[in-house]
JSON list of C-alpha atoms in Angstrom, two decimals:
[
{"chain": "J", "resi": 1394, "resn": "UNK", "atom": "CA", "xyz": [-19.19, 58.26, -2.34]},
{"chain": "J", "resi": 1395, "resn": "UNK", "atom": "CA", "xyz": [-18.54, 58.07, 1.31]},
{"chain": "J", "resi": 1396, "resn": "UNK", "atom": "CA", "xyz": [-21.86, 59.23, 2.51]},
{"chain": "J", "resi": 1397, "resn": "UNK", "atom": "CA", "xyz": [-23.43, 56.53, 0.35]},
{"chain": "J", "resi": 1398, "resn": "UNK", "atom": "CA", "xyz": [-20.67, 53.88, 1.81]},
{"chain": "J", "resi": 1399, "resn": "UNK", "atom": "CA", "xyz": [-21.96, 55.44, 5.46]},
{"chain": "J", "resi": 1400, "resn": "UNK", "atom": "CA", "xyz": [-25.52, 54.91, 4.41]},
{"chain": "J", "resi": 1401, "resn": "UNK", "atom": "CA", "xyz": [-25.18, 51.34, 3.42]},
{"chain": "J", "resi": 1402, "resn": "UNK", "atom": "CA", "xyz": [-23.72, 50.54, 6.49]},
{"chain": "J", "resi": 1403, "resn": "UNK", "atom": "CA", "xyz": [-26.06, 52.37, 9.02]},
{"chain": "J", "resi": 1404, "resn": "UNK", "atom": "CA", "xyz": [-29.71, 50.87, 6.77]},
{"chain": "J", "resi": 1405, "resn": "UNK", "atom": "CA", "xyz": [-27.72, 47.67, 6.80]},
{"chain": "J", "resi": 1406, "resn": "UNK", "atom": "CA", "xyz": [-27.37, 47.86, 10.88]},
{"chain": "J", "resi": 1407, "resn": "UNK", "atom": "CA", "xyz": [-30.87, 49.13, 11.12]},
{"chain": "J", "resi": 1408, "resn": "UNK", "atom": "CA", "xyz": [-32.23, 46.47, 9.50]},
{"chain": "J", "resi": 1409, "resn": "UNK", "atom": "CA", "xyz": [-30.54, 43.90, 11.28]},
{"chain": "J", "resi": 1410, "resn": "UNK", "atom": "CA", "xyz": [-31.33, 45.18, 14.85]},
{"chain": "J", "resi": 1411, "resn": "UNK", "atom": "CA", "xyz": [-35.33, 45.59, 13.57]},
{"chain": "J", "resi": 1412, "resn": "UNK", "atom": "CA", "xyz": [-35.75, 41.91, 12.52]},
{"chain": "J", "resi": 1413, "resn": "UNK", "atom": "CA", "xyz": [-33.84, 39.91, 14.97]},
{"chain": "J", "resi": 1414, "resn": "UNK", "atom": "CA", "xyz": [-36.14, 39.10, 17.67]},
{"chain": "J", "resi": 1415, "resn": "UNK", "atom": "CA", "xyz": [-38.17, 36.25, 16.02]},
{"chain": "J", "resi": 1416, "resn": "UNK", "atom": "CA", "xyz": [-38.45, 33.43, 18.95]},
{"chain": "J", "resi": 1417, "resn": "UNK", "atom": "CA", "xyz": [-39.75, 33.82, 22.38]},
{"chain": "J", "resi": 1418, "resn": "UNK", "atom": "CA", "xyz": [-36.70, 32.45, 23.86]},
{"chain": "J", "resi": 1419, "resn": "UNK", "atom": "CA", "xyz": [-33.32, 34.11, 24.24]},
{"chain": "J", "resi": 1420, "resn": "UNK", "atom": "CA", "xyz": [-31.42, 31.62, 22.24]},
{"chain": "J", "resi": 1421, "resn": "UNK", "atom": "CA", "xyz": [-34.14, 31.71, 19.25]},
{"chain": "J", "resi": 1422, "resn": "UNK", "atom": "CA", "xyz": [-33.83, 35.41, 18.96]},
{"chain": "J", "resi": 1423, "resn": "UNK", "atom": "CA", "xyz": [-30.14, 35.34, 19.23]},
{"chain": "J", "resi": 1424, "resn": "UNK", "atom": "CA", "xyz": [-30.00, 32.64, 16.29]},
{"chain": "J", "resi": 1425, "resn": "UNK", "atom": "CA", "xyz": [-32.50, 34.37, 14.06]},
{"chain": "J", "resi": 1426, "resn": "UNK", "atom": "CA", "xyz": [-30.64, 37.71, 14.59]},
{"chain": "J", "resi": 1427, "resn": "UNK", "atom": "CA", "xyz": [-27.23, 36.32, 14.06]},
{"chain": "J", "resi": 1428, "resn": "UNK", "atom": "CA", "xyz": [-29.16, 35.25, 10.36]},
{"chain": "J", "resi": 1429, "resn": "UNK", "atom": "CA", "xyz": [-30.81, 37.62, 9.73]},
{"chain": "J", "resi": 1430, "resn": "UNK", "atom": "CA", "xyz": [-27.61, 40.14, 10.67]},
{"chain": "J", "resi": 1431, "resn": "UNK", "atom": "CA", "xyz": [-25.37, 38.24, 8.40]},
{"chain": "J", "resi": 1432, "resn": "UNK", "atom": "CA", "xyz": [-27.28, 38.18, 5.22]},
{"chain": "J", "resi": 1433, "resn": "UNK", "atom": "CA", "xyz": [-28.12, 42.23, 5.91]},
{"chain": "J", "resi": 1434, "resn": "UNK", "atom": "CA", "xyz": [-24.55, 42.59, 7.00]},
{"chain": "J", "resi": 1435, "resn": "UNK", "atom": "CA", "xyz": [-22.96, 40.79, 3.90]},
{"chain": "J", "resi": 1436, "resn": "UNK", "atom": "CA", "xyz": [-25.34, 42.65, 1.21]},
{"chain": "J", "resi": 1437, "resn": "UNK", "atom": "CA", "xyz": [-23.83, 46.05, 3.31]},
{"chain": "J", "resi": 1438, "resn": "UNK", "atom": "CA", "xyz": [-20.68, 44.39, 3.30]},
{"chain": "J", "resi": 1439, "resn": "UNK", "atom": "CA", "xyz": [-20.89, 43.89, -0.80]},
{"chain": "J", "resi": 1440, "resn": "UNK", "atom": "CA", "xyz": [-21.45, 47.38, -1.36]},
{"chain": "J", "resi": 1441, "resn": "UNK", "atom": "CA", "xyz": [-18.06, 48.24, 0.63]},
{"chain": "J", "resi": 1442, "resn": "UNK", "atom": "CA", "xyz": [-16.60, 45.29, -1.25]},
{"chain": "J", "resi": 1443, "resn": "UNK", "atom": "CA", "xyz": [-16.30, 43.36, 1.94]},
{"chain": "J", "resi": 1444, "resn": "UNK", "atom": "CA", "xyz": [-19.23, 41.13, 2.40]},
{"chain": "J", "resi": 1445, "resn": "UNK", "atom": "CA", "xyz": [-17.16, 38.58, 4.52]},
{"chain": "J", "resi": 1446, "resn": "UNK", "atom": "CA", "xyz": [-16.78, 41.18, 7.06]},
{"chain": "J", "resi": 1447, "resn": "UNK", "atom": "CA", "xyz": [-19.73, 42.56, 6.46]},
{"chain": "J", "resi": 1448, "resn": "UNK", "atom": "CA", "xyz": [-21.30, 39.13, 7.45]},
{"chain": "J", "resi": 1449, "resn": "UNK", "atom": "CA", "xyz": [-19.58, 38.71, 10.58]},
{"chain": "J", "resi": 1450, "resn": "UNK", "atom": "CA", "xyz": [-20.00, 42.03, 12.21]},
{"chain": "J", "resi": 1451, "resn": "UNK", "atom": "CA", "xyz": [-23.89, 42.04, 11.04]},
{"chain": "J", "resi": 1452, "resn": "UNK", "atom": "CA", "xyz": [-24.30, 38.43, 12.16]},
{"chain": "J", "resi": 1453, "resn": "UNK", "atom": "CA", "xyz": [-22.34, 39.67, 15.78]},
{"chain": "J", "resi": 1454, "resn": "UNK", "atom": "CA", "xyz": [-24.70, 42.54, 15.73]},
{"chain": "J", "resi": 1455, "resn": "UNK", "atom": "CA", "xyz": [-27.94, 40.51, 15.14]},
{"chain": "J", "resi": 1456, "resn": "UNK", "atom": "CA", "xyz": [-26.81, 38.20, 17.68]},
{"chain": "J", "resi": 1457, "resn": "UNK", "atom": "CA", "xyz": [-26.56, 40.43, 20.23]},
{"chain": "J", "resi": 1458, "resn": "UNK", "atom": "CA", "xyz": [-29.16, 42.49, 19.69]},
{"chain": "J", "resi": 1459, "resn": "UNK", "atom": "CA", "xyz": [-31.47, 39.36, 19.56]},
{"chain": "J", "resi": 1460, "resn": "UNK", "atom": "CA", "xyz": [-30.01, 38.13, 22.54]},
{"chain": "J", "resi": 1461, "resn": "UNK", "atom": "CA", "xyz": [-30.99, 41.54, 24.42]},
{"chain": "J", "resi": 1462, "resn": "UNK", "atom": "CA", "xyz": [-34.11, 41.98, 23.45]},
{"chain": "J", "resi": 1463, "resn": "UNK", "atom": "CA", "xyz": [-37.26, 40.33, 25.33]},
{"chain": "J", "resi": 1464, "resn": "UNK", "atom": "CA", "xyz": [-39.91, 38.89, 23.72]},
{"chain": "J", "resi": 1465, "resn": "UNK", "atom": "CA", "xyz": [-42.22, 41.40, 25.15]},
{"chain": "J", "resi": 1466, "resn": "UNK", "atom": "CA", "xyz": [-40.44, 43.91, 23.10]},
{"chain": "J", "resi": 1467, "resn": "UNK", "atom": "CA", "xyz": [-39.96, 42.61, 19.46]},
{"chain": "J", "resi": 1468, "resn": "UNK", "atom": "CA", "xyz": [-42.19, 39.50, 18.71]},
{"chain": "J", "resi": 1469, "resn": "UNK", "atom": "CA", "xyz": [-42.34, 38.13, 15.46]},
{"chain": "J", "resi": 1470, "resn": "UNK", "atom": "CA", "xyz": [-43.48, 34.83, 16.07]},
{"chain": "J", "resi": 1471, "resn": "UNK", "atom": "CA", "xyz": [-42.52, 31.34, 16.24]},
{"chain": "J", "resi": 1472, "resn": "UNK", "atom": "CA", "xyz": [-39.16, 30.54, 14.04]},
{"chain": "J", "resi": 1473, "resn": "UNK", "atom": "CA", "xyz": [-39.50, 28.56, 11.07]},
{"chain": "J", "resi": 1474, "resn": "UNK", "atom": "CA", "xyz": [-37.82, 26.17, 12.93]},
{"chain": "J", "resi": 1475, "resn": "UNK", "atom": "CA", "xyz": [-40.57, 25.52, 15.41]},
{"chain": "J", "resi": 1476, "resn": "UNK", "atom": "CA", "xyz": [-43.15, 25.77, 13.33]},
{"chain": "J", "resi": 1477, "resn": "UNK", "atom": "CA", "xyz": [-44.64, 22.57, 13.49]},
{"chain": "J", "resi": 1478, "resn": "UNK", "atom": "CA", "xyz": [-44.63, 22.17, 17.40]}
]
């Protein structure tokens, strides 16, 4: 049961660092990974039965890692956000 519990967590994490870097600029990246964190970080979170703190730490996480990436690196395009600019 705990290596599942471990698993959860570490696909959750990878999933959140691998799709937060939509945006070209730092703050759109940040915002899409602090999203995109939080909803992998609560489902994680749910299977712990913690998906508030699964939220915030994934939603920390994406932030970050969003906020450290360049746009060179991870590109996924414009945000829905800016979509019609």
């Amino acid at each position: 049961m705990r290596a599942m519990k471990t698993m959860t967590i570490a696909s959750a994490l990878v999933l959140a660092v691998g799709v937060s870097a939509c945006g070209t600029t730092q703050s759109d990246r940040a915002l899409t990974g602090a999203g995109l964190g939080a909803g992998a970080g609560a489902l994680g979170g749910a299977a712990l039965g913690h998906p508030l703190a699964g939220a915030l730490i994934g939603g920390a996480g994406g932030a970050a890692a969003g906020a450290l990436t360049n746009h060179n690196d991870v590109n996924f395009g414009k945000p829905i956000w800016k979509w019609g600019d």
